[in-house]
CSV table of N, CA and C in Angstrom, one decimal:
chain,number,residue,atom,x,y,z
W,1,GLN,N,-29.9,-66.2,51.7
W,1,GLN,CA,-31.2,-65.7,51.2
W,1,GLN,C,-31.1,-65.3,49.8
W,2,VAL,N,-32.2,-65.3,49.1
W,2,VAL,CA,-32.3,-64.9,47.7
W,2,VAL,C,-33.3,-63.7,47.6
W,3,GLN,N,-32.8,-62.6,46.9
W,3,GLN,CA,-33.7,-61.5,46.6
W,3,GLN,C,-34.0,-61.4,45.1
W,4,LEU,N,-35.2,-61.0,44.8
W,4,LEU,CA,-35.6,-60.9,43.4
W,4,LEU,C,-36.1,-59.4,43.2
W,5,VAL,N,-35.6,-58.8,42.1
W,5,VAL,CA,-36.0,-57.5,41.7
W,5,VAL,C,-36.6,-57.5,40.3
W,6,GLU,N,-37.8,-57.1,40.1
W,6,GLU,CA,-38.4,-57.1,38.8
W,6,GLU,C,-38.3,-55.7,38.2
W,7,SER,N,-38.3,-55.6,36.9
W,7,SER,CA,-38.4,-54.3,36.2
W,7,SER,C,-39.0,-54.6,34.8
W,8,GLY,N,-39.4,-53.4,34.2
W,8,GLY,CA,-39.9,-53.5,32.8
W,8,GLY,C,-41.4,-53.4,32.7
W,9,GLY,N,-42.1,-53.3,33.7
W,9,GLY,CA,-43.6,-53.1,33.6
W,9,GLY,C,-43.9,-51.8,33.0
W,10,GLY,N,-45.2,-51.5,32.7
W,10,GLY,CA,-45.6,-50.3,32.2
W,10,GLY,C,-46.9,-50.3,31.5
W,11,LEU,N,-47.2,-49.3,30.8
W,11,LEU,CA,-48.5,-49.2,30.1
W,11,LEU,C,-48.2,-49.4,28.6
W,12,VAL,N,-49.0,-50.2,28.0
W,12,VAL,CA,-48.9,-50.5,26.5
W,12,VAL,C,-50.2,-50.7,25.9
W,13,GLN,N,-50.3,-50.4,24.7
W,13,GLN,CA,-51.6,-50.6,24.0
W,13,GLN,C,-51.8,-52.1,23.6
W,14,ALA,N,-53.0,-52.5,23.4
W,14,ALA,CA,-53.3,-53.8,23.0
W,14,ALA,C,-52.6,-54.1,21.7
W,15,GLY,N,-52.0,-55.3,21.6
W,15,GLY,CA,-51.2,-55.7,20.5
W,15,GLY,C,-49.7,-55.4,20.6
W,16,GLY,N,-49.4,-54.6,21.6
W,16,GLY,CA,-48.0,-54.2,21.8
W,16,GLY,C,-47.2,-55.3,22.6
W,17,SER,N,-46.0,-54.9,22.9
W,17,SER,CA,-45.0,-55.8,23.6
W,17,SER,C,-44.4,-55.1,24.7
W,18,LEU,N,-44.0,-56.0,25.7
W,18,LEU,CA,-43.2,-55.5,26.8
W,18,LEU,C,-42.3,-56.7,27.2
W,19,THR,N,-41.1,-56.3,27.8
W,19,THR,CA,-40.2,-57.3,28.3
W,19,THR,C,-40.0,-57.0,29.8
W,20,LEU,N,-40.3,-58.0,30.6
W,20,LEU,CA,-40.0,-57.9,32.0
W,20,LEU,C,-38.7,-58.6,32.4
W,21,SER,N,-38.0,-58.1,33.3
W,21,SER,CA,-36.7,-58.7,33.8
W,21,SER,C,-36.8,-59.0,35.3
W,22,CYS,N,-36.1,-60.0,35.7
W,22,CYS,CA,-36.1,-60.3,37.2
W,22,CYS,C,-34.7,-60.7,37.5
W,23,ALA,N,-34.0,-59.9,38.3
W,23,ALA,CA,-32.6,-60.1,38.7
W,23,ALA,C,-32.6,-60.7,40.1
W,24,ALA,N,-31.9,-61.8,40.2
W,24,ALA,CA,-31.7,-62.5,41.4
W,24,ALA,C,-30.4,-62.2,42.1
W,25,SER,N,-30.4,-62.1,43.4
W,25,SER,CA,-29.1,-61.8,44.1
W,25,SER,C,-29.1,-62.6,45.4
W,26,GLY,N,-28.0,-62.7,46.0
W,26,GLY,CA,-27.9,-63.5,47.2
W,26,GLY,C,-27.4,-64.9,47.0
W,27,ASN,N,-28.0,-65.9,47.6
W,27,ASN,CA,-27.6,-67.3,47.5
W,27,ASN,C,-28.2,-67.9,46.2
W,28,ILE,N,-27.7,-67.4,45.1
W,28,ILE,CA,-28.3,-67.7,43.8
W,28,ILE,C,-28.1,-69.2,43.4
W,29,PHE,N,-27.0,-69.8,44.0
W,29,PHE,CA,-26.7,-71.2,43.7
W,29,PHE,C,-27.8,-72.2,44.2
W,30,SER,N,-28.6,-71.7,45.1
W,30,SER,CA,-29.7,-72.5,45.6
W,30,SER,C,-31.0,-72.4,44.8
W,31,ILE,N,-31.0,-71.6,43.8
W,31,ILE,CA,-32.2,-71.4,43.0
W,31,ILE,C,-32.3,-72.6,42.0
W,32,SER,N,-33.5,-73.1,41.8
W,32,SER,CA,-33.7,-74.1,40.8
W,32,SER,C,-34.7,-73.5,39.8
W,33,ALA,N,-35.9,-73.8,39.8
W,33,ALA,CA,-36.9,-73.2,38.8
W,33,ALA,C,-37.1,-71.7,39.1
W,34,MET,N,-37.4,-71.0,38.1
W,34,MET,CA,-37.9,-69.6,38.2
W,34,MET,C,-39.1,-69.4,37.3
W,35,GLY,N,-39.8,-68.4,37.6
W,35,GLY,CA,-41.0,-68.1,36.8
W,35,GLY,C,-41.7,-66.8,37.1
W,36,TRP,N,-42.9,-66.7,36.5
W,36,TRP,CA,-43.7,-65.5,36.7
W,36,TRP,C,-45.1,-65.9,37.0
W,37,TYR,N,-45.6,-65.2,38.0
W,37,TYR,CA,-47.1,-65.2,38.3
W,37,TYR,C,-47.6,-63.9,38.0
W,38,ARG,N,-49.0,-63.8,38.0
W,38,ARG,CA,-49.6,-62.5,37.8
W,38,ARG,C,-50.9,-62.5,38.6
W,39,GLN,N,-51.3,-61.3,39.0
W,39,GLN,CA,-52.5,-61.2,39.8
W,39,GLN,C,-53.2,-59.9,39.4
W,40,ALA,N,-54.4,-60.1,38.8
W,40,ALA,CA,-55.3,-59.0,38.5
W,40,ALA,C,-56.2,-58.6,39.6
W,41,PRO,N,-56.7,-57.4,39.7
W,41,PRO,CA,-57.6,-57.0,40.8
W,41,PRO,C,-58.8,-57.9,40.9
W,42,GLY,N,-59.1,-58.5,42.0
W,42,GLY,CA,-60.2,-59.3,42.2
W,42,GLY,C,-60.0,-60.8,41.8
W,43,ASN,N,-58.8,-61.1,41.3
W,43,ASN,CA,-58.5,-62.4,40.8
W,43,ASN,C,-57.5,-63.1,41.7
W,44,GLN,N,-57.4,-64.4,41.6
W,44,GLN,CA,-56.4,-65.1,42.3
W,44,GLN,C,-55.1,-65.0,41.6
W,45,ARG,N,-54.0,-65.2,42.3
W,45,ARG,CA,-52.7,-65.2,41.6
W,45,ARG,C,-52.6,-66.4,40.6
W,46,GLU,N,-52.2,-66.1,39.4
W,46,GLU,CA,-52.1,-67.1,38.3
W,46,GLU,C,-50.7,-67.4,37.9
W,47,LEU,N,-50.4,-68.7,37.7
W,47,LEU,CA,-49.1,-69.0,37.2
W,47,LEU,C,-49.1,-68.7,35.7
W,48,VAL,N,-48.1,-67.9,35.3
W,48,VAL,CA,-47.9,-67.6,33.9
W,48,VAL,C,-47.0,-68.5,33.2
W,49,THR,N,-45.8,-68.7,33.7
W,49,THR,CA,-44.8,-69.5,33.1
W,49,THR,C,-43.7,-69.9,34.1
W,50,LEU,N,-43.0,-71.0,33.9
W,50,LEU,CA,-41.9,-71.5,34.7
W,50,LEU,C,-40.8,-71.9,33.7
W,51,ILE,N,-39.6,-71.8,34.2
W,51,ILE,CA,-38.4,-72.3,33.5
W,51,ILE,C,-37.5,-73.0,34.5
W,52,SER,N,-37.1,-74.2,34.1
W,52,SER,CA,-36.2,-75.0,35.0
W,52,SER,C,-34.8,-74.4,34.9
W,53,SER,N,-33.9,-74.9,35.8
W,53,SER,CA,-32.5,-74.5,35.7
W,53,SER,C,-31.9,-75.0,34.5
W,54,GLY,N,-32.4,-76.0,33.9
W,54,GLY,CA,-31.9,-76.6,32.6
W,54,GLY,C,-32.5,-75.9,31.4
W,55,GLY,N,-33.5,-75.0,31.6
W,55,GLY,CA,-34.0,-74.3,30.5
W,55,GLY,C,-35.4,-74.8,29.9
W,56,ARG,N,-35.9,-75.8,30.6
W,56,ARG,CA,-37.2,-76.3,30.1
W,56,ARG,C,-38.3,-75.4,30.6
W,57,SER,N,-39.3,-75.0,29.8
W,57,SER,CA,-40.3,-74.1,30.2
W,57,SER,C,-41.7,-74.6,29.9
W,58,ARG,N,-42.6,-74.0,30.6
W,58,ARG,CA,-44.0,-74.3,30.4
W,58,ARG,C,-44.8,-73.1,30.6
W,59,TYR,N,-46.0,-73.0,30.0
W,59,TYR,CA,-46.8,-71.8,30.0
W,59,TYR,C,-48.3,-72.1,30.3
W,60,SER,N,-48.9,-71.1,30.8
W,60,SER,CA,-50.4,-71.3,30.9
W,60,SER,C,-51.0,-71.2,29.6
W,61,ASP,N,-52.2,-71.8,29.4
W,61,ASP,CA,-52.8,-71.7,28.1
W,61,ASP,C,-53.1,-70.3,27.6
W,62,SER,N,-53.3,-69.4,28.6
W,62,SER,CA,-53.8,-68.1,28.3
W,62,SER,C,-52.6,-67.2,27.6
W,63,VAL,N,-51.4,-67.7,27.8
W,63,VAL,CA,-50.3,-66.9,27.2
W,63,VAL,C,-49.4,-67.7,26.2
W,64,LYS,N,-49.7,-68.9,26.1
W,64,LYS,CA,-48.9,-69.8,25.2
W,64,LYS,C,-49.0,-69.2,23.8
W,65,GLY,N,-47.8,-69.1,23.2
W,65,GLY,CA,-47.7,-68.6,21.8
W,65,GLY,C,-47.5,-67.1,21.8
W,66,ARG,N,-47.7,-66.4,22.9
W,66,ARG,CA,-47.5,-65.0,22.9
W,66,ARG,C,-46.4,-64.5,23.9
W,67,PHE,N,-46.2,-65.3,24.9
W,67,PHE,CA,-45.1,-65.0,25.9
W,67,PHE,C,-44.0,-66.0,25.8
W,68,THR,N,-42.8,-65.5,26.1
W,68,THR,CA,-41.6,-66.3,26.1
W,68,THR,C,-40.8,-66.0,27.3
W,69,ILE,N,-40.5,-67.1,28.1
W,69,ILE,CA,-39.6,-66.9,29.2
W,69,ILE,C,-38.2,-67.4,28.8
W,70,SER,N,-37.2,-66.7,29.3
W,70,SER,CA,-35.8,-67.1,29.1
W,70,SER,C,-35.0,-66.8,30.3
W,71,ARG,N,-33.8,-67.4,30.4
W,71,ARG,CA,-33.0,-67.4,31.6
W,71,ARG,C,-31.6,-67.2,31.2
W,72,ASP,N,-30.9,-66.2,31.8
W,72,ASP,CA,-29.5,-66.0,31.6
W,72,ASP,C,-28.8,-66.3,32.9
W,73,ASN,N,-28.3,-67.5,33.1
W,73,ASN,CA,-27.7,-68.0,34.3
W,73,ASN,C,-26.5,-67.2,34.7
W,74,ALA,N,-25.8,-66.7,33.7
W,74,ALA,CA,-24.6,-65.9,33.9
W,74,ALA,C,-24.9,-64.6,34.6
W,75,LYS,N,-26.1,-64.0,34.2
W,75,LYS,CA,-26.5,-62.7,34.8
W,75,LYS,C,-27.5,-62.9,35.9
W,76,ASN,N,-27.8,-64.2,36.2
W,76,ASN,CA,-28.8,-64.5,37.3
W,76,ASN,C,-30.1,-63.7,37.0
W,77,THR,N,-30.5,-63.7,35.8
W,77,THR,CA,-31.7,-63.0,35.4
W,77,THR,C,-32.6,-63.8,34.6
W,78,VAL,N,-33.9,-63.7,34.8
W,78,VAL,CA,-34.9,-64.3,34.0
W,78,VAL,C,-35.7,-63.2,33.3
W,79,TYR,N,-36.1,-63.5,32.1
W,79,TYR,CA,-36.9,-62.5,31.3
W,79,TYR,C,-38.2,-63.0,30.9
W,80,LEU,N,-39.2,-62.1,30.7
W,80,LEU,CA,-40.4,-62.5,30.1
W,80,LEU,C,-40.8,-61.6,29.0
W,81,GLN,N,-40.7,-62.1,27.8
W,81,GLN,CA,-41.0,-61.3,26.6
W,81,GLN,C,-42.5,-61.5,26.3
W,82,MET,N,-43.2,-60.4,26.3
W,82,MET,CA,-44.7,-60.5,26.2
W,82,MET,C,-45.1,-59.8,24.9
W,83,ASN,N,-45.6,-60.6,23.9
W,83,ASN,CA,-46.1,-60.0,22.7
W,83,ASN,C,-47.6,-60.1,22.5
W,84,SER,N,-48.1,-59.4,21.6
W,84,SER,CA,-49.6,-59.4,21.3
W,84,SER,C,-50.4,-59.3,22.6
W,85,LEU,N,-50.0,-58.3,23.4
W,85,LEU,CA,-50.6,-58.1,24.7
W,85,LEU,C,-52.1,-57.8,24.5
W,86,LYS,N,-52.9,-58.3,25.5
W,86,LYS,CA,-54.3,-58.1,25.5
W,86,LYS,C,-54.7,-57.4,26.8
W,87,PRO,N,-55.8,-56.7,26.8
W,87,PRO,CA,-56.3,-56.0,28.0
W,87,PRO,C,-56.4,-57.0,29.2
W,88,GLU,N,-56.7,-58.2,28.9
W,88,GLU,CA,-56.8,-59.2,30.0
W,88,GLU,C,-55.5,-59.6,30.6
W,89,ASP,N,-54.4,-59.2,30.0
W,89,ASP,CA,-53.1,-59.4,30.5
W,89,ASP,C,-52.7,-58.4,31.6
W,90,THR,N,-53.6,-57.4,31.8
W,90,THR,CA,-53.3,-56.4,32.8
W,90,THR,C,-53.3,-57.0,34.2
W,91,ALA,N,-52.2,-56.8,34.9
W,91,ALA,CA,-52.0,-57.5,36.2
W,91,ALA,C,-50.7,-57.0,36.8
W,92,VAL,N,-50.5,-57.3,38.1
W,92,VAL,CA,-49.2,-57.2,38.7
W,92,VAL,C,-48.5,-58.5,38.4
W,93,TYR,N,-47.3,-58.4,37.9
W,93,TYR,CA,-46.5,-59.6,37.6
W,93,TYR,C,-45.4,-59.8,38.6
W,94,TYR,N,-45.4,-61.0,39.1
W,94,TYR,CA,-44.4,-61.3,40.2
W,94,TYR,C,-43.4,-62.4,39.7
W,95,CYS,N,-42.2,-62.1,39.9
W,95,CYS,CA,-41.1,-63.1,39.6
W,95,CYS,C,-41.0,-64.0,40.9
W,96,ASN,N,-40.8,-65.3,40.6
W,96,ASN,CA,-40.6,-66.2,41.7
W,96,ASN,C,-39.4,-67.2,41.5
W,97,ALA,N,-38.9,-67.6,42.5
W,97,ALA,CA,-37.7,-68.6,42.4
W,97,ALA,C,-37.9,-69.7,43.4
W,98,ASP,N,-37.7,-70.9,43.0
W,98,ASP,CA,-37.7,-72.1,43.9
W,98,ASP,C,-36.4,-72.2,44.6
W,99,VAL,N,-36.3,-72.1,45.9
W,99,VAL,CA,-35.1,-72.1,46.6
W,99,VAL,C,-35.3,-73.2,47.7
W,100,GLY,N,-34.7,-74.4,47.4
W,100,GLY,CA,-35.0,-75.5,48.3
W,100,GLY,C,-36.5,-75.9,48.3
W,101,ASN,N,-37.0,-75.9,49.5
W,101,ASN,CA,-38.4,-76.1,49.7
W,101,ASN,C,-39.2,-74.9,49.9
W,102,MET,N,-38.6,-73.7,49.5
W,102,MET,CA,-39.3,-72.4,49.7
W,102,MET,C,-39.5,-71.8,48.3
W,103,VAL,N,-40.4,-70.9,48.2
W,103,VAL,CA,-40.6,-70.0,47.0
W,103,VAL,C,-40.4,-68.6,47.4
W,104,VAL,N,-39.4,-68.0,46.8
W,104,VAL,CA,-39.2,-66.5,47.0
W,104,VAL,C,-39.9,-65.7,45.9
W,105,VAL,N,-40.5,-64.7,46.3
W,105,VAL,CA,-41.3,-63.9,45.4
W,105,VAL,C,-40.8,-62.4,45.4
W,106,GLY,N,-40.8,-61.8,44.2
W,106,GLY,CA,-40.4,-60.4,44.1
W,106,GLY,C,-41.5,-59.5,44.5
W,107,GLN,N,-41.2,-58.2,44.4
W,107,GLN,CA,-42.2,-57.2,44.8
W,107,GLN,C,-43.3,-57.0,43.8
W,108,GLY,N,-43.1,-57.4,42.6
W,108,GLY,CA,-44.1,-57.2,41.6
W,108,GLY,C,-43.9,-56.0,40.7
W,109,THR,N,-44.3,-56.1,39.5
W,109,THR,CA,-44.3,-54.9,38.6
W,109,THR,C,-45.6,-54.9,37.8
W,110,GLN,N,-46.2,-53.7,37.7
W,110,GLN,CA,-47.5,-53.5,37.1
W,110,GLN,C,-47.4,-53.5,35.6
W,111,VAL,N,-48.2,-54.3,35.0
W,111,VAL,CA,-48.4,-54.3,33.5
W,111,VAL,C,-49.9,-53.9,33.2
W,112,THR,N,-50.0,-52.8,32.4
W,112,THR,CA,-51.4,-52.4,32.1
W,112,THR,C,-51.5,-52.3,30.6
W,113,VAL,N,-52.5,-53.0,30.0
W,113,VAL,CA,-52.7,-53.0,28.6
W,113,VAL,C,-54.0,-52.3,28.3
W,114,SER,N,-53.9,-51.3,27.5
W,114,SER,CA,-55.1,-50.5,27.2
W,114,SER,C,-55.7,-51.0,25.9
W,115,SER,N,-57.0,-50.9,25.8
W,115,SER,CA,-57.7,-51.4,24.6
W,115,SER,C,-57.8,-50.3,23.6
């Protein structure tokens, strides 16, 4: 089994930055792609970014140029650097990992951007 633990959320003013971390434990060798989703109140869960085991990444149009995902395979951790944050980025951010034909999701961390 794989467990994911997110950290780094919080309250920030518009234009500010935050870095989220997601530490994986358990059967980490079975993990392929990892990424981040987010869900704002009343909205569907939205894919923010994904990174492959080889380091290739892709982003939603809404965060492209502002967010950067990175992966430290030695630490079994994926990071999400969020810059130029906007109030519309406010959401619970969930780390996810592809494990075989399953997707493991973390407990989520709240990001709130004030205007």
